[in-house]
Amino acid sequence: MRGQCGGSMKMPFVMVFLLTAWWMCTIQGANAKRCAIKVLHLTPRVYAMAGKELSLLCKAKFCTANFTDPEITWCKWTSKACTALSELDEFVNHTTDSSHSEPSAVTSLLRISPAGPEHSGIYQCQARLPSYSRATSMGHRISALVTELEVTVPGSTVSGLKGSSLELHCTVRIDVRLNNTLRVFWTKGNETCNPSATRSRGEISNQTLSATGSKFVLTLFNLRDEDSGVYYCCVFSHLSPQITATGFINVRVDGNPLILYLLLIVKAALFLILTTASYIWVCKQKRQ
């Protein structure tokens, strides 16, 4: 009887122990899931101009119960796998900066300057908790396009006669990947090429714009004094405000040649009249 009683008394303790262990495992699992590191989806596509800076952003949220910040690293997808930037030759000019935007978030900014076409591709960031933890999280893939865009306006100054016409030429050399994404326009006195500013103070009323392939010609007709100034050929893509280029030329309007000729004739006539009058006066003086 005692053996049976002893065995029956141990059963509740075993059940309590098992229930306690299961509860603790459940709580730890829930905490681990709640405190798991998470990489946020920010910008899936980034553009940059060749020769300028390419910036990629990655943000990781984590549980403050981890007592330490996660480590964020970057990699670029190659034909094999996502390779760490430190293992790629073209990334000798990159830097990474980390900052706290929130108490439980770390932001990593990858800067590549100057960027070139070889830096185009698919990037990904990885957030990892300290080495004693296996918790890691891969960020969403970011597609980066480093493109070339060049604007050429021949000459620095061009002049035209008042009342005549004048052509301003602008040649745009673009990356084929930018086809059908560009807007090209001329503006006067609007160095920033802001379209809204163009409508307010940079409008050119007496002009026509023609385009042939990559060449854009602005024709000014019936030139006036107020047409003098600096003209800008503005190019930008609707894909990103980072893709923009500008060329400029100074326009000078000279006087009407007919008026100049008339002034010369008047001056010559006055000179002839004065010379003749002087000659006649001298002759009269000699006769006396």
PDB file of C-alpha atoms in Angstrom:
ATOM      1  CA  MET A   1       0.000   0.000   0.000  1.00  0.00           C
ATOM      2  CA  ARG A   2       2.801   2.429   0.892  1.00  0.00           C
ATOM      3  CA  GLY A   3       4.495   1.777  -2.443  1.00  0.00           C
ATOM      4  CA  GLN A   4       1.284   2.484  -4.291  1.00  0.00           C
ATOM      5  CA  CYS A   5       0.641   5.648  -2.266  1.00  0.00           C
ATOM      6  CA  GLY A   6       4.197   6.861  -2.797  1.00  0.00           C
ATOM      7  CA  GLY A   7       3.899   6.327  -6.545  1.00  0.00           C
ATOM      8  CA  SER A   8       0.556   8.071  -6.715  1.00  0.00           C
ATOM      9  CA  MET A   9       1.919  11.049  -4.755  1.00  0.00           C
ATOM     10  CA  LYS A  10       4.862  11.477  -7.141  1.00  0.00           C
ATOM     11  CA  MET A  11       2.633  11.757 -10.208  1.00  0.00           C
ATOM     12  CA  PRO A  12       1.243  15.252  -9.389  1.00  0.00           C
ATOM     13  CA  PHE A  13       4.774  16.563  -8.808  1.00  0.00           C
ATOM     14  CA  VAL A  14       5.891  15.197 -12.162  1.00  0.00           C
ATOM     15  CA  MET A  15       2.910  16.778 -13.877  1.00  0.00           C
ATOM     16  CA  VAL A  16       3.571  20.106 -12.163  1.00  0.00           C
ATOM     17  CA  PHE A  17       7.210  19.955 -13.228  1.00  0.00           C
ATOM     18  CA  LEU A  18       6.321  19.187 -16.840  1.00  0.00           C
ATOM     19  CA  LEU A  19       3.683  21.917 -16.971  1.00  0.00           C
ATOM     20  CA  THR A  20       6.134  24.429 -15.480  1.00  0.00           C
ATOM     21  CA  ALA A  21       8.828  23.472 -17.976  1.00  0.00           C
ATOM     22  CA  TRP A  22       6.372  23.723 -20.874  1.00  0.00           C
ATOM     23  CA  TRP A  23       5.168  27.142 -19.681  1.00  0.00           C
ATOM     24  CA  MET A  24       8.723  28.468 -19.356  1.00  0.00           C
ATOM     25  CA  CYS A  25       9.633  27.208 -22.831  1.00  0.00           C
ATOM     26  CA  THR A  26       6.502  28.806 -24.262  1.00  0.00           C
ATOM     27  CA  ILE A  27       7.255  32.150 -22.597  1.00  0.00           C
ATOM     28  CA  GLN A  28      10.879  32.081 -23.749  1.00  0.00           C
ATOM     29  CA  GLY A  29       9.798  31.196 -27.264  1.00  0.00           C
ATOM     30  CA  ALA A  30       7.274  34.027 -27.311  1.00  0.00           C
ATOM     31  CA  ASN A  31       9.859  36.475 -25.968  1.00  0.00           C
ATOM     32  CA  ALA A  32      12.399  35.301 -28.509  1.00  0.00           C
ATOM     33  CA  LYS A  33       9.874  35.781 -31.296  1.00  0.00           C
ATOM     34  CA  ARG A  34       8.825  39.170 -29.963  1.00  0.00           C
ATOM     35  CA  CYS A  35      12.459  40.276 -29.580  1.00  0.00           C
ATOM     36  CA  ALA A  36      13.622  38.873 -32.912  1.00  0.00           C
ATOM     37  CA  ILE A  37      15.586  41.330 -35.033  1.00  0.00           C
ATOM     38  CA  LYS A  38      13.752  42.695 -38.065  1.00  0.00           C
ATOM     39  CA  VAL A  39      15.084  44.551 -41.091  1.00  0.00           C
ATOM     40  CA  LEU A  40      12.587  47.087 -42.423  1.00  0.00           C
ATOM     41  CA  HIS A  41      11.702  47.493 -46.081  1.00  0.00           C
ATOM     42  CA  LEU A  42      12.754  51.013 -47.092  1.00  0.00           C
ATOM     43  CA  THR A  43      13.608  51.816 -50.725  1.00  0.00           C
ATOM     44  CA  PRO A  44      13.610  48.969 -53.264  1.00  0.00           C
ATOM     45  CA  ARG A  45      15.327  50.982 -56.002  1.00  0.00           C
ATOM     46  CA  VAL A  46      18.045  53.655 -55.821  1.00  0.00           C
ATOM     47  CA  TYR A  47      19.558  55.783 -58.596  1.00  0.00           C
ATOM     48  CA  ALA A  48      22.787  57.768 -58.749  1.00  0.00           C
ATOM     49  CA  MET A  49      24.852  59.677 -61.281  1.00  0.00           C
ATOM     50  CA  ALA A  50      28.285  58.392 -62.270  1.00  0.00           C
ATOM     51  CA  GLY A  51      30.981  60.377 -60.479  1.00  0.00           C
ATOM     52  CA  LYS A  52      28.691  61.276 -57.591  1.00  0.00           C
ATOM     53  CA  GLU A  53      27.668  59.468 -54.402  1.00  0.00           C
ATOM     54  CA  LEU A  54      25.531  56.338 -54.222  1.00  0.00           C
ATOM     55  CA  SER A  55      23.734  55.972 -50.866  1.00  0.00           C
ATOM     56  CA  LEU A  56      21.897  52.879 -49.631  1.00  0.00           C
ATOM     57  CA  LEU A  57      19.913  52.776 -46.394  1.00  0.00           C
ATOM     58  CA  CYS A  58      19.136  49.841 -44.117  1.00  0.00           C
ATOM     59  CA  LYS A  59      17.179  49.969 -40.852  1.00  0.00           C
ATOM     60  CA  ALA A  60      16.997  47.173 -38.263  1.00  0.00           C
ATOM     61  CA  LYS A  61      14.598  47.053 -35.307  1.00  0.00           C
ATOM     62  CA  PHE A  62      15.449  44.948 -32.285  1.00  0.00           C
ATOM     63  CA  CYS A  63      14.343  44.254 -28.713  1.00  0.00           C
ATOM     64  CA  THR A  64      16.024  46.372 -26.038  1.00  0.00           C
ATOM     65  CA  ALA A  65      16.149  43.243 -23.868  1.00  0.00           C
ATOM     66  CA  ASN A  66      19.091  42.125 -26.004  1.00  0.00           C
ATOM     67  CA  PHE A  67      21.203  44.769 -24.203  1.00  0.00           C
ATOM     68  CA  THR A  68      23.305  45.430 -27.285  1.00  0.00           C
ATOM     69  CA  ASP A  69      22.959  46.731 -30.819  1.00  0.00           C
ATOM     70  CA  PRO A  70      22.877  44.421 -33.811  1.00  0.00           C
ATOM     71  CA  GLU A  71      25.688  44.450 -36.348  1.00  0.00           C
ATOM     72  CA  ILE A  72      24.675  45.427 -39.892  1.00  0.00           C
ATOM     73  CA  THR A  73      26.745  44.326 -42.876  1.00  0.00           C
ATOM     74  CA  TRP A  74      26.259  44.799 -46.616  1.00  0.00           C
ATOM     75  CA  CYS A  75      26.698  42.446 -49.543  1.00  0.00           C
ATOM     76  CA  LYS A  76      26.201  42.565 -53.308  1.00  0.00           C
ATOM     77  CA  TRP A  77      24.687  39.775 -55.336  1.00  0.00           C
ATOM     78  CA  THR A  78      27.029  38.209 -57.881  1.00  0.00           C
ATOM     79  CA  SER A  79      26.606  35.144 -60.062  1.00  0.00           C
ATOM     80  CA  LYS A  80      27.371  32.931 -57.075  1.00  0.00           C
ATOM     81  CA  ALA A  81      25.832  34.498 -53.987  1.00  0.00           C
ATOM     82  CA  CYS A  82      25.549  37.705 -51.976  1.00  0.00           C
ATOM     83  CA  THR A  83      29.233  38.555 -51.538  1.00  0.00           C
ATOM     84  CA  ALA A  84      30.497  40.812 -48.754  1.00  0.00           C
ATOM     85  CA  LEU A  85      31.645  44.185 -50.080  1.00  0.00           C
ATOM     86  CA  SER A  86      35.039  43.716 -48.439  1.00  0.00           C
ATOM     87  CA  GLU A  87      35.659  40.811 -50.828  1.00  0.00           C
ATOM     88  CA  LEU A  88      34.914  42.825 -53.991  1.00  0.00           C
ATOM     89  CA  ASP A  89      37.643  44.944 -55.602  1.00  0.00           C
ATOM     90  CA  GLU A  90      35.343  47.754 -56.755  1.00  0.00           C
ATOM     91  CA  PHE A  91      34.350  48.678 -53.203  1.00  0.00           C
ATOM     92  CA  VAL A  92      37.581  50.178 -51.920  1.00  0.00           C
ATOM     93  CA  ASN A  93      35.862  53.595 -51.781  1.00  0.00           C
ATOM     94  CA  HIS A  94      32.866  52.736 -49.603  1.00  0.00           C
ATOM     95  CA  THR A  95      32.013  53.711 -46.034  1.00  0.00           C
ATOM     96  CA  THR A  96      29.236  52.719 -43.644  1.00  0.00           C
ATOM     97  CA  ASP A  97      27.763  54.817 -40.859  1.00  0.00           C
ATOM     98  CA  SER A  98      25.437  53.588 -38.114  1.00  0.00           C
ATOM     99  CA  SER A  99      23.085  55.749 -36.077  1.00  0.00           C
ATOM    100  CA  HIS A 100      20.120  55.415 -33.729  1.00  0.00           C
ATOM    101  CA  SER A 101      16.904  56.819 -35.152  1.00  0.00           C
ATOM    102  CA  GLU A 102      14.937  55.245 -32.262  1.00  0.00           C
ATOM    103  CA  PRO A 103      15.905  53.600 -28.948  1.00  0.00           C
ATOM    104  CA  SER A 104      15.325  50.140 -30.451  1.00  0.00           C
ATOM    105  CA  ALA A 105      16.424  50.750 -34.049  1.00  0.00           C
ATOM    106  CA  VAL A 106      19.758  51.028 -35.831  1.00  0.00           C
ATOM    107  CA  THR A 107      20.181  52.626 -39.249  1.00  0.00           C
ATOM    108  CA  SER A 108      23.114  51.798 -41.502  1.00  0.00           C
ATOM    109  CA  LEU A 109      24.014  54.091 -44.398  1.00  0.00           C
ATOM    110  CA  LEU A 110      26.268  52.713 -47.126  1.00  0.00           C
ATOM    111  CA  ARG A 111      28.059  55.427 -49.111  1.00  0.00           C
ATOM    112  CA  ILE A 112      29.977  54.784 -52.325  1.00  0.00           C
ATOM    113  CA  SER A 113      31.786  57.846 -53.642  1.00  0.00           C
ATOM    114  CA  PRO A 114      32.538  58.376 -56.399  1.00  0.00           C
ATOM    115  CA  ALA A 115      30.166  55.801 -57.841  1.00  0.00           C
ATOM    116  CA  GLY A 116      30.612  54.252 -61.272  1.00  0.00           C
ATOM    117  CA  PRO A 117      28.570  52.004 -63.584  1.00  0.00           C
ATOM    118  CA  GLU A 118      30.322  48.989 -62.045  1.00  0.00           C
ATOM    119  CA  HIS A 119      28.510  49.710 -58.778  1.00  0.00           C
ATOM    120  CA  SER A 120      25.106  49.030 -60.332  1.00  0.00           C
ATOM    121  CA  GLY A 121      23.482  45.829 -59.134  1.00  0.00           C
ATOM    122  CA  ILE A 122      21.499  44.173 -56.348  1.00  0.00           C
ATOM    123  CA  TYR A 123      22.478  44.898 -52.740  1.00  0.00           C
ATOM    124  CA  GLN A 124      21.286  43.424 -49.469  1.00  0.00           C
ATOM    125  CA  CYS A 125      21.949  44.181 -45.823  1.00  0.00           C
ATOM    126  CA  GLN A 126      22.148  41.658 -42.996  1.00  0.00           C
ATOM    127  CA  ALA A 127      21.480  42.425 -39.348  1.00  0.00           C
ATOM    128  CA  ARG A 128      23.049  40.103 -36.818  1.00  0.00           C
ATOM    129  CA  LEU A 129      22.864  40.068 -33.040  1.00  0.00           C
ATOM    130  CA  PRO A 130      26.091  39.471 -31.067  1.00  0.00           C
ATOM    131  CA  SER A 131      28.132  36.348 -31.743  1.00  0.00           C
ATOM    132  CA  TYR A 132      26.592  34.456 -28.843  1.00  0.00           C
ATOM    133  CA  SER A 133      23.212  34.628 -30.570  1.00  0.00           C
ATOM    134  CA  ARG A 134      22.116  32.945 -33.779  1.00  0.00           C
ATOM    135  CA  ALA A 135      19.470  35.578 -34.470  1.00  0.00           C
ATOM    136  CA  THR A 136      20.027  37.107 -37.906  1.00  0.00           C
ATOM    137  CA  SER A 137      17.784  38.822 -40.418  1.00  0.00           C
ATOM    138  CA  MET A 138      18.383  39.558 -44.097  1.00  0.00           C
ATOM    139  CA  GLY A 139      17.006  42.782 -45.490  1.00  0.00           C
ATOM    140  CA  HIS A 140      15.060  43.240 -48.683  1.00  0.00           C
ATOM    141  CA  ARG A 141      17.090  43.456 -51.851  1.00  0.00           C
ATOM    142  CA  ILE A 142      17.876  46.952 -53.137  1.00  0.00           C
ATOM    143  CA  SER A 143      18.398  47.538 -56.850  1.00  0.00           C
ATOM    144  CA  ALA A 144      20.976  50.268 -57.546  1.00  0.00           C
ATOM    145  CA  LEU A 145      21.496  51.907 -60.932  1.00  0.00           C
ATOM    146  CA  VAL A 146      24.502  54.170 -61.484  1.00  0.00           C
ATOM    147  CA  THR A 147      23.990  55.916 -64.800  1.00  0.00           C
ATOM    148  CA  GLU A 148      25.854  58.343 -67.019  1.00  0.00           C
ATOM    149  CA  LEU A 149      24.226  61.536 -68.274  1.00  0.00           C
ATOM    150  CA  GLU A 150      26.127  64.285 -70.061  1.00  0.00           C
ATOM    151  CA  VAL A 151      24.887  67.609 -71.428  1.00  0.00           C
ATOM    152  CA  THR A 152      26.973  69.619 -73.898  1.00  0.00           C
ATOM    153  CA  VAL A 153      26.247  73.209 -74.965  1.00  0.00           C
ATOM    154  CA  PRO A 154      28.982  74.370 -77.384  1.00  0.00           C
ATOM    155  CA  GLY A 155      30.579  77.712 -76.663  1.00  0.00           C
ATOM    156  CA  SER A 156      30.340  79.932 -73.618  1.00  0.00           C
ATOM    157  CA  THR A 157      28.951  83.081 -75.267  1.00  0.00           C
ATOM    158  CA  VAL A 158      26.981  83.679 -78.447  1.00  0.00           C
ATOM    159  CA  SER A 159      25.736  86.959 -79.880  1.00  0.00           C
ATOM    160  CA  GLY A 160      22.978  87.940 -82.280  1.00  0.00           C
ATOM    161  CA  LEU A 161      21.719  91.130 -83.873  1.00  0.00           C
ATOM    162  CA  LYS A 162      18.530  92.741 -82.674  1.00  0.00           C
ATOM    163  CA  GLY A 163      15.599  91.663 -84.826  1.00  0.00           C
ATOM    164  CA  SER A 164      17.347  88.555 -86.153  1.00  0.00           C
ATOM    165  CA  SER A 165      17.164  84.880 -85.093  1.00  0.00           C
ATOM    166  CA  LEU A 166      19.589  82.824 -83.033  1.00  0.00           C
ATOM    167  CA  GLU A 167      19.939  79.065 -82.454  1.00  0.00           C
ATOM    168  CA  LEU A 168      21.151  77.507 -79.188  1.00  0.00           C
ATOM    169  CA  HIS A 169      22.289  73.871 -79.429  1.00  0.00           C
ATOM    170  CA  CYS A 170      22.209  71.273 -76.654  1.00  0.00           C
ATOM    171  CA  THR A 171      23.448  67.675 -77.038  1.00  0.00           C
ATOM    172  CA  VAL A 172      22.448  65.027 -74.485  1.00  0.00           C
ATOM    173  CA  ARG A 173      24.395  61.770 -74.108  1.00  0.00           C
ATOM    174  CA  ILE A 174      22.454  59.254 -72.025  1.00  0.00           C
ATOM    175  CA  ASP A 175      22.561  55.702 -70.755  1.00  0.00           C
ATOM    176  CA  VAL A 176      20.308  53.491 -72.893  1.00  0.00           C
ATOM    177  CA  ARG A 177      18.562  52.438 -69.683  1.00  0.00           C
ATOM    178  CA  LEU A 178      17.245  56.002 -69.384  1.00  0.00           C
ATOM    179  CA  ASN A 179      15.456  55.954 -72.728  1.00  0.00           C
ATOM    180  CA  ASN A 180      11.955  57.465 -72.556  1.00  0.00           C
ATOM    181  CA  THR A 181      12.517  58.679 -68.979  1.00  0.00           C
ATOM    182  CA  LEU A 182      14.095  62.088 -69.619  1.00  0.00           C
ATOM    183  CA  ARG A 183      12.687  65.577 -69.896  1.00  0.00           C
ATOM    184  CA  VAL A 184      14.710  68.253 -71.695  1.00  0.00           C
ATOM    185  CA  PHE A 185      13.885  71.961 -71.666  1.00  0.00           C
ATOM    186  CA  TRP A 186      15.572  75.346 -71.967  1.00  0.00           C
ATOM    187  CA  THR A 187      15.160  78.098 -69.425  1.00  0.00           C
ATOM    188  CA  LYS A 188      16.559  81.582 -68.913  1.00  0.00           C
ATOM    189  CA  GLY A 189      18.034  82.725 -65.612  1.00  0.00           C
ATOM    190  CA  ASN A 190      16.900  79.559 -63.804  1.00  0.00           C
ATOM    191  CA  GLU A 191      20.144  77.923 -62.716  1.00  0.00           C
ATOM    192  CA  THR A 192      18.428  75.282 -60.571  1.00  0.00           C
ATOM    193  CA  CYS A 193      16.307  74.116 -63.543  1.00  0.00           C
ATOM    194  CA  ASN A 194      13.254  74.095 -61.301  1.00  0.00           C
ATOM    195  CA  PRO A 195      10.179  73.683 -63.553  1.00  0.00           C
ATOM    196  CA  SER A 196       7.997  75.779 -61.236  1.00  0.00           C
ATOM    197  CA  ALA A 197      10.565  78.579 -61.249  1.00  0.00           C
ATOM    198  CA  THR A 198      10.678  78.323 -65.026  1.00  0.00           C
ATOM    199  CA  ARG A 199       6.984  79.089 -65.251  1.00  0.00           C
ATOM    200  CA  SER A 200       7.303  82.090 -62.953  1.00  0.00           C
ATOM    201  CA  ARG A 201      10.462  83.865 -64.096  1.00  0.00           C
ATOM    202  CA  GLY A 202      12.275  81.819 -66.713  1.00  0.00           C
ATOM    203  CA  GLU A 203       9.761  81.675 -69.524  1.00  0.00           C
ATOM    204  CA  ILE A 204      11.003  82.330 -73.039  1.00  0.00           C
ATOM    205  CA  SER A 205       8.134  83.700 -75.103  1.00  0.00           C
ATOM    206  CA  ASN A 206       9.726  84.188 -78.532  1.00  0.00           C
ATOM    207  CA  GLN A 207      11.132  80.695 -79.052  1.00  0.00           C
ATOM    208  CA  THR A 208      10.641  77.312 -80.657  1.00  0.00           C
ATOM    209  CA  LEU A 209      12.185  74.011 -79.562  1.00  0.00           C
ATOM    210  CA  SER A 210      13.058  71.186 -81.928  1.00  0.00           C
ATOM    211  CA  ALA A 211      14.621  67.808 -81.157  1.00  0.00           C
ATOM    212  CA  THR A 212      16.435  65.333 -83.379  1.00  0.00           C
ATOM    213  CA  GLY A 213      17.697  62.269 -81.573  1.00  0.00           C
ATOM    214  CA  SER A 214      19.958  63.521 -78.795  1.00  0.00           C
ATOM    215  CA  LYS A 215      20.158  67.127 -80.075  1.00  0.00           C
ATOM    216  CA  PHE A 216      17.824  69.837 -78.820  1.00  0.00           C
ATOM    217  CA  VAL A 217      17.814  73.237 -80.547  1.00  0.00           C
ATOM    218  CA  LEU A 218      16.273  76.374 -79.085  1.00  0.00           C
ATOM    219  CA  THR A 219      15.586  79.033 -81.716  1.00  0.00           C
ATOM    220  CA  LEU A 220      15.150  82.633 -80.562  1.00  0.00           C
ATOM    221  CA  PHE A 221      13.546  84.864 -83.175  1.00  0.00           C
ATOM    222  CA  ASN A 222      13.071  88.638 -83.417  1.00  0.00           C
ATOM    223  CA  LEU A 223      15.803  89.195 -80.838  1.00  0.00           C
ATOM    224  CA  ARG A 224      15.256  91.978 -78.305  1.00  0.00           C
ATOM    225  CA  ASP A 225      17.464  93.558 -75.666  1.00  0.00           C
ATOM    226  CA  GLU A 226      15.676  91.599 -72.916  1.00  0.00           C
ATOM    227  CA  ASP A 227      16.707  88.330 -74.600  1.00  0.00           C
ATOM    228  CA  SER A 228      20.248  88.857 -73.352  1.00  0.00           C
ATOM    229  CA  GLY A 229      21.195  86.630 -70.418  1.00  0.00           C
ATOM    230  CA  VAL A 230      22.225  83.114 -69.420  1.00  0.00           C
ATOM    231  CA  TYR A 231      20.256  80.212 -70.896  1.00  0.00           C
ATOM    232  CA  TYR A 232      20.249  76.730 -69.352  1.00  0.00           C
ATOM    233  CA  CYS A 233      19.634  73.409 -71.065  1.00  0.00           C
ATOM    234  CA  CYS A 234      18.072  71.276 -68.321  1.00  0.00           C
ATOM    235  CA  VAL A 235      17.834  67.492 -68.376  1.00  0.00           C
ATOM    236  CA  PHE A 236      16.357  65.281 -65.688  1.00  0.00           C
ATOM    237  CA  SER A 237      14.674  61.903 -65.335  1.00  0.00           C
ATOM    238  CA  HIS A 238      11.324  61.194 -63.715  1.00  0.00           C
ATOM    239  CA  LEU A 239      12.921  58.076 -62.177  1.00  0.00           C
ATOM    240  CA  SER A 240      14.826  60.050 -59.552  1.00  0.00           C
ATOM    241  CA  PRO A 241      15.763  63.668 -58.691  1.00  0.00           C
ATOM    242  CA  GLN A 242      19.356  62.415 -58.506  1.00  0.00           C
ATOM    243  CA  ILE A 243      19.466  61.969 -62.290  1.00  0.00           C
ATOM    244  CA  THR A 244      19.925  65.495 -63.622  1.00  0.00           C
ATOM    245  CA  ALA A 245      22.414  67.489 -65.692  1.00  0.00           C
ATOM    246  CA  THR A 246      22.700  71.068 -66.932  1.00  0.00           C
ATOM    247  CA  GLY A 247      24.498  73.009 -69.639  1.00  0.00           C
ATOM    248  CA  PHE A 248      24.480  76.780 -70.105  1.00  0.00           C
ATOM    249  CA  ILE A 249      25.444  79.559 -72.506  1.00  0.00           C
ATOM    250  CA  ASN A 250      25.468  83.358 -72.332  1.00  0.00           C
ATOM    251  CA  VAL A 251      23.457  85.205 -74.995  1.00  0.00           C
ATOM    252  CA  ARG A 252      24.268  88.777 -76.020  1.00  0.00           C
ATOM    253  CA  VAL A 253      22.016  90.883 -78.250  1.00  0.00           C
ATOM    254  CA  ASP A 254      23.715  93.597 -80.312  1.00  0.00           C
ATOM    255  CA  GLY A 255      22.062  96.669 -81.858  1.00  0.00           C
ATOM    256  CA  ASN A 256      20.108  96.704 -85.142  1.00  0.00           C
ATOM    257  CA  PRO A 257      22.585  97.004 -88.057  1.00  0.00           C
ATOM    258  CA  LEU A 258      20.262  99.307 -90.045  1.00  0.00           C
ATOM    259  CA  ILE A 259      20.274 101.824 -87.225  1.00  0.00           C
ATOM    260  CA  LEU A 260      24.036 101.535 -86.984  1.00  0.00           C
ATOM    261  CA  TYR A 261      24.378 102.167 -90.706  1.00  0.00           C
ATOM    262  CA  LEU A 262      22.089 105.200 -90.497  1.00  0.00           C
ATOM    263  CA  LEU A 263      24.122 106.591 -87.626  1.00  0.00           C
ATOM    264  CA  LEU A 264      27.309 106.122 -89.626  1.00  0.00           C
ATOM    265  CA  ILE A 265      25.744 107.871 -92.630  1.00  0.00           C
ATOM    266  CA  VAL A 266      24.580 110.768 -90.464  1.00  0.00           C
ATOM    267  CA  LYS A 267      28.028 111.073 -88.901  1.00  0.00           C
ATOM    268  CA  ALA A 268      29.667 110.986 -92.339  1.00  0.00           C
ATOM    269  CA  ALA A 269      27.247 113.598 -93.665  1.00  0.00           C
ATOM    270  CA  LEU A 270      27.858 115.881 -90.699  1.00  0.00           C
ATOM    271  CA  PHE A 271      31.596 115.468 -91.142  1.00  0.00           C
ATOM    272  CA  LEU A 272      31.304 116.300 -94.847  1.00  0.00           C
ATOM    273  CA  ILE A 273      29.127 119.339 -94.157  1.00  0.00           C
ATOM    274  CA  LEU A 274      31.488 120.638 -91.478  1.00  0.00           C
ATOM    275  CA  THR A 275      34.508 120.017 -93.684  1.00  0.00           C
ATOM    276  CA  THR A 276      32.876 121.805 -96.632  1.00  0.00           C
ATOM    277  CA  ALA A 277      31.783 124.709 -94.463  1.00  0.00           C
ATOM    278  CA  SER A 278      35.276 125.036 -93.035  1.00  0.00           C
ATOM    279  CA  TYR A 279      36.816 125.001 -96.509  1.00  0.00           C
ATOM    280  CA  ILE A 280      34.423 127.686 -97.755  1.00  0.00           C
ATOM    281  CA  TRP A 281      35.124 129.853 -94.709  1.00  0.00           C
ATOM    282  CA  VAL A 282      38.881 129.535 -95.180  1.00  0.00           C
ATOM    283  CA  CYS A 283      38.582 130.485 -98.855  1.00  0.00           C
ATOM    284  CA  LYS A 284      36.553 133.576 -97.999  1.00  0.00           C
ATOM    285  CA  GLN A 285      39.114 134.625 -95.438  1.00  0.00           C
ATOM    286  CA  LYS A 286      41.914 134.372 -97.987  1.00  0.00           C
ATOM    287  CA  ARG A 287      40.037 136.506-100.540  1.00  0.00           C
ATOM    288  CA  GLN A 288      39.580 139.233 -98.030  1.00  0.00           C
TER     289      GLN A 288
END
